[in-house]
Amino acid sequence: MFYSDIFVKKAGLPLCHLLNVEDDGKEYGGCLERLLDSMVHLRVRASSASTKGRSNKRRKRWKRVRGDGLALCRELRKRHRNCDYSRLLVRFCPLPQESGYKGDRISLDKASLSDLSAAYTCGDQVANFVTACLSSAFPGSFWGSRHNFDVVRSTAQKFILLHRAEQLPEKAIMKGIRVTEMRWLFGTRRTGKEKGVAKSSLSNHEAVTGLVQNVMRWVYNQYIIPLIRTCFYATETQFTAGRVVFYRKPVWSKLRALAMEALTEKQYCSIDAPEAARRLALQSLGFARLRILPKATGVRPIVTMCKKQCIEFEEYSPDASPCRPRLVRPTLEARYNSTNNILSRSLDVFKHEYNRSPGAFGCGVGGFNEVYPLLCTFVKDLKESEVPFHDKDKTTPLYFASVDLHRCYDNIDQSYLFRLVQRLINDNEYLVQHSSVLHSFRSQNKVLRRRTTRVCRPEELGWFPDVARNDLAQLFSHSIFVDNVNTSLVKKDDLLELLKEHIFSNLVVANGDFGPRFLFQSSGIPQGSVLSTILCNYYYGDLEAKLLGDLFDSRHFVDSEARPLHLLVRNVDDFLLISTNRATSERFLERMEAGLPELGVQINREKTRVSYDRAHCEANISSITGKDVETGTDGEEFFSWCGVLLDTKTCATRVDYSRFAGSLAVDGLTVDRLGCEGSKLLIRMKNFIHPRCMPILFDLQLHSTETALLNFHQAMLLCAIKTAAYICQGLEGGVESNSIFILRAIEDTISYAHSLILNRLRASDRSDIDGCSSIEKALTKPIANWLGRDAFQVVLKASKNSGKFRLISKYLRENITTSEISGTTEINESILRQLAIRSLRGFRLERFELP
C-alpha cells in the first residue's frame, strides 16, 4: 500500500484491474469467471491422480457457486462502472485549492515544499472515502446483510488507520461476519419446481467459511489497497513518526517534482540508463532506492541501502532502432547483495581503528552513554575549582552554546574525506573473525542473538575458546558464545577501492513520471549507509583541529591562567559547549559561524542557541538574536540539546518531554495484533521505559535526590501514556477482562525500571565514585513503587477511557502508601507528594493527546 508513485488521471482502480477489463461476451471462461475465481479461488485448472479427489470436490463447489456468483460479478461490474470515484474523492478528500479542504487553501502551482508537506489527507478522511466506494460499488447481496457491511466498514477503517509497522490479522477481518447471511456462496439446488437454498451441513458450513475468508481477503488485497495506491501516496513522515498520512496524487506529484529539482541542483546529477548500466557493470557495489520522506520544513531524501535490489536492463538487439540504447546487465553481486551487506567488513575495520585511536573523532560522541562520564568529570572539577560551584553565597556562572551544522552529510567534501580515510587505514591486512552471543533476557522472556566481531592482524588470530574466555566473557555474563567459523581477510587495497566506489560512485534509482530515474551522487555521502555516521565523525573530528585547534586543547580541560572550565561535545552534527568563560563561548560561536565553507562546514543559523543574553555579545555574530533557555515551574533555567534539558546552574539533566507533545507520544507505537497480545504488551511496556533509564539522569553526582526521583516519575508518566494507548488499541478482550494482568504488568515494569537503573549505574565506569550506592539509598524499591503507581494512576484517571481503567486506578490509588517507606530513608509521604506535583507541573500532562 505504501510508496506508490503511479499517477492516473481518472480516480478509481487501475486500468488492468479485473473490474476494468472489457467484457469479452463469454458466459464461461470470460472476464466474469476470472473475476469470480479471483474471489473464491475454487476454479480447477489442472488435476492429477494425486489430487483427483480434492479436485472433484473443488469442481463441484465451483459449479455450485458459479450460478449466483456470475450474476453477482455482473452486477458488481455494472455498479463499479457507474460509481463516480472522482466525485467521492473530491467530497471526502479535497485538494488544498478545493472547497472543503480543512487546512489552509493553497495553489499547487505556487506552493512551497513545506506547504505541500503539510497538505496531506488524514486517515479518517481516507477511511470515509473507501467506505463510500464500498457502499457505492458493491451490491448489498455481496455482503449478505447490513450487519456484515457495517462490520467490513468498521474493520476497513481500522485497517487504514494502522501505523506503519502494524498488521491486521485475518481473524480480525473475519470477526463479526455472519457467514450464513452470504447466501450466494452456499449455492442453489432444485427441489421439484421450487428453487431453494441448500441445507447447510457442518462440512458445508466450514467450506463456506473458507470461501468467505477468501472473499474478505480479496476485498482488501484486490480492491481497497489498489484503490488507495491509485488515489493516494501513503507514507510515514518525520513529524508523525509511525502514523501513516496520505497525499493526493496531484499533491504528491508536485511535491516530488520540487524535491527532485532541489536534489539534482545540489546533491545529485541525473544520468541516462546506458551510463547507469555501464557504471554498475564496472563496480562491485550496486544501487539503492531513493524515496522522499516529508518533514515539517520540506523533505528528506531516504536512500535504502539495507535491502537487496535488482533492476533489469533491456538487452541490445541488432534489429532495434538506432535510438534504442545498448544496456548491459549488472553483475550478480550488484543485483543480489545490498550495499550495506557489502560494506559490513569495512565497518568492522573502521570500528577497530577507532578503538585503537579514539581521538580521531575529536569531540564526537556516540550518544549519552559517552556524554555521561565527561559531564560527571566536568561537574566534579567545577566543585573542586577555586570558585565554589553552586555555593550558598555565589555560584560559578555557566555559559551554554549549541551549534548545528547545515546538511552535515550532504556537504562533505568527497576528495578530502577519501584522503582522510587513506590515512586512517594503518595495516595492510586485517583479519575479521565473527562470532555470536546468545543472551537470555528474562525481563522480556526471550533469548537474543547478538553478532560480535573481532578484528586483528593475521598473525594475531586466536583460538576461539581463548577469545571467548579473555574478551567476550568480560562484556557478557550468563551467555553462550558461538563460533560462526566465519573468518575473512580484508586487504587495504581492496578496502580502499571499495570505499572509493562508495564515496565517488554512489548510484540511486528514484521513481519518475516515465519509469525509473537514475541519479549519481555528486557531493556528500549517503545517509542510509552503515558507514555514514562513522565517516561523518572522522570527517568533522579532523576539521575541528583546523577550526578550533588554538581555541581548545581538548574537549574537557582547565585553563592554567584564569582557570575557566570547558566541556565540548558533538553528537554527529550538534555541538555543545559548556564554559565558565563567556568570552570563550563567544569566540567559539564566532569560529563556528566563519566555518570552513570550502570543506562544507557551515552552521545552521536558525538552530544556533546560547543560554546568555546575546544583546550584549561582544563578538560579531550575525546569528545571535536572543537568549534560548526554558524556564521551569520552580524558576530554574534549562538549556535544550539533543532531546535533554541541562540546568544552566548545576548541569543536572532532564528529558525534554515537550518533543512528545500532541500525538507524537503515541504515533510511534506498534501494536501487536497477531496473537499473544498479553505477553507482547509486557515486552512493549518495558521497551517504553528502557530509553529513559540512562545513568546520566539518575547519578547523584549530577543531581539532587529530588531531581533523580522526579526524572523517574516523569519517565513513568510517559510510559503510562503509551501503555494506555496500546491497551485501548490492541489488547484482545478489552480492559475490564484483563485488569489483573494489566496490574501485574505495571508492577513488573516498575520493578524492571528500578533494577535496570541500578544495574546500569553499577556497570558504568564510575562505579567507584559512590554514585550507585547513593542512588540505591535514595531510589529504594518502595519509593520506586510509590512513584510508578502514582504516575500510572494519574494518567489512567485523566484518560478519555478512564471508565475502562476504573478498577486499575482504584487499586493503584489504594496501594499508593508510604508504610514500606517509613524508617528506610529520610523521604516521607509529604515529600513524595510534593515531588509528584512538581513532576506533573514540569511534564504538563495537558499537552499530550491521552487515549
GROMACS .gro file of C-alpha atoms in nm, residues 271-283 285-289 309-317 324-332 334-336 507-510 515-519:
model
   48
  271ILE     CA    1   2.237   1.012  -1.578
  272ASP     CA    2   2.075   0.808  -1.852
  273ALA     CA    3   2.014   0.435  -1.842
  274PRO     CA    4   2.315   0.333  -2.059
  275GLU     CA    5   2.554   0.525  -1.834
  276ALA     CA    6   2.396   0.371  -1.521
  277ALA     CA    7   2.431   0.022  -1.667
  278ARG     CA    8   2.792   0.086  -1.762
  279ARG     CA    9   2.877   0.205  -1.409
  280LEU     CA   10   2.703  -0.091  -1.247
  281ALA     CA   11   2.890  -0.337  -1.468
  282LEU     CA   12   3.227  -0.192  -1.368
  283GLN     CA   13   3.187  -0.169  -0.991
  285LEU     CA   14   2.853  -0.202  -0.533
  286GLY     CA   15   2.502  -0.197  -0.667
  287PHE     CA   16   2.245   0.080  -0.645
  288ALA     CA   17   1.999   0.190  -0.378
  289ARG     CA   18   1.641   0.307  -0.391
  309GLN     CA   19   1.790  -0.452  -0.504
  310CYS     CA   20   1.757  -0.578  -0.858
  311ILE     CA   21   1.700  -0.395  -1.183
  312GLU     CA   22   1.680  -0.548  -1.528
  313PHE     CA   23   1.813  -0.357  -1.825
  314GLU     CA   24   1.694  -0.436  -2.176
  315GLU     CA   25   1.939  -0.631  -2.387
  316TYR     CA   26   2.064  -0.469  -2.705
  317SER     CA   27   1.920  -0.613  -3.026
  324ARG     CA   28   1.745   0.244  -2.860
  325PRO     CA   29   2.028   0.239  -2.604
  326ARG     CA   30   2.257  -0.055  -2.559
  327LEU     CA   31   2.232  -0.164  -2.199
  328VAL     CA   32   2.423  -0.439  -2.022
  329ARG     CA   33   2.320  -0.638  -1.718
  330PRO     CA   34   2.483  -0.555  -1.384
  331THR     CA   35   2.694  -0.808  -1.201
  332LEU     CA   36   2.530  -1.068  -0.980
  334ALA     CA   37   2.530  -0.572  -0.758
  335ARG     CA   38   2.194  -0.729  -0.828
  336TYR     CA   39   2.152  -0.955  -0.530
  507LEU     CA   40   2.412   0.535  -0.764
  508VAL     CA   41   2.046   0.564  -0.666
  509VAL     CA   42   1.724   0.496  -0.852
  510ALA     CA   43   1.414   0.706  -0.799
  515GLY     CA   44   0.990   0.488  -1.547
  516PRO     CA   45   1.294   0.469  -1.319
  517ARG     CA   46   1.522   0.769  -1.295
  518PHE     CA   47   1.895   0.713  -1.238
  519LEU     CA   48   2.089   0.958  -1.021
   0.00000   0.00000   0.00000
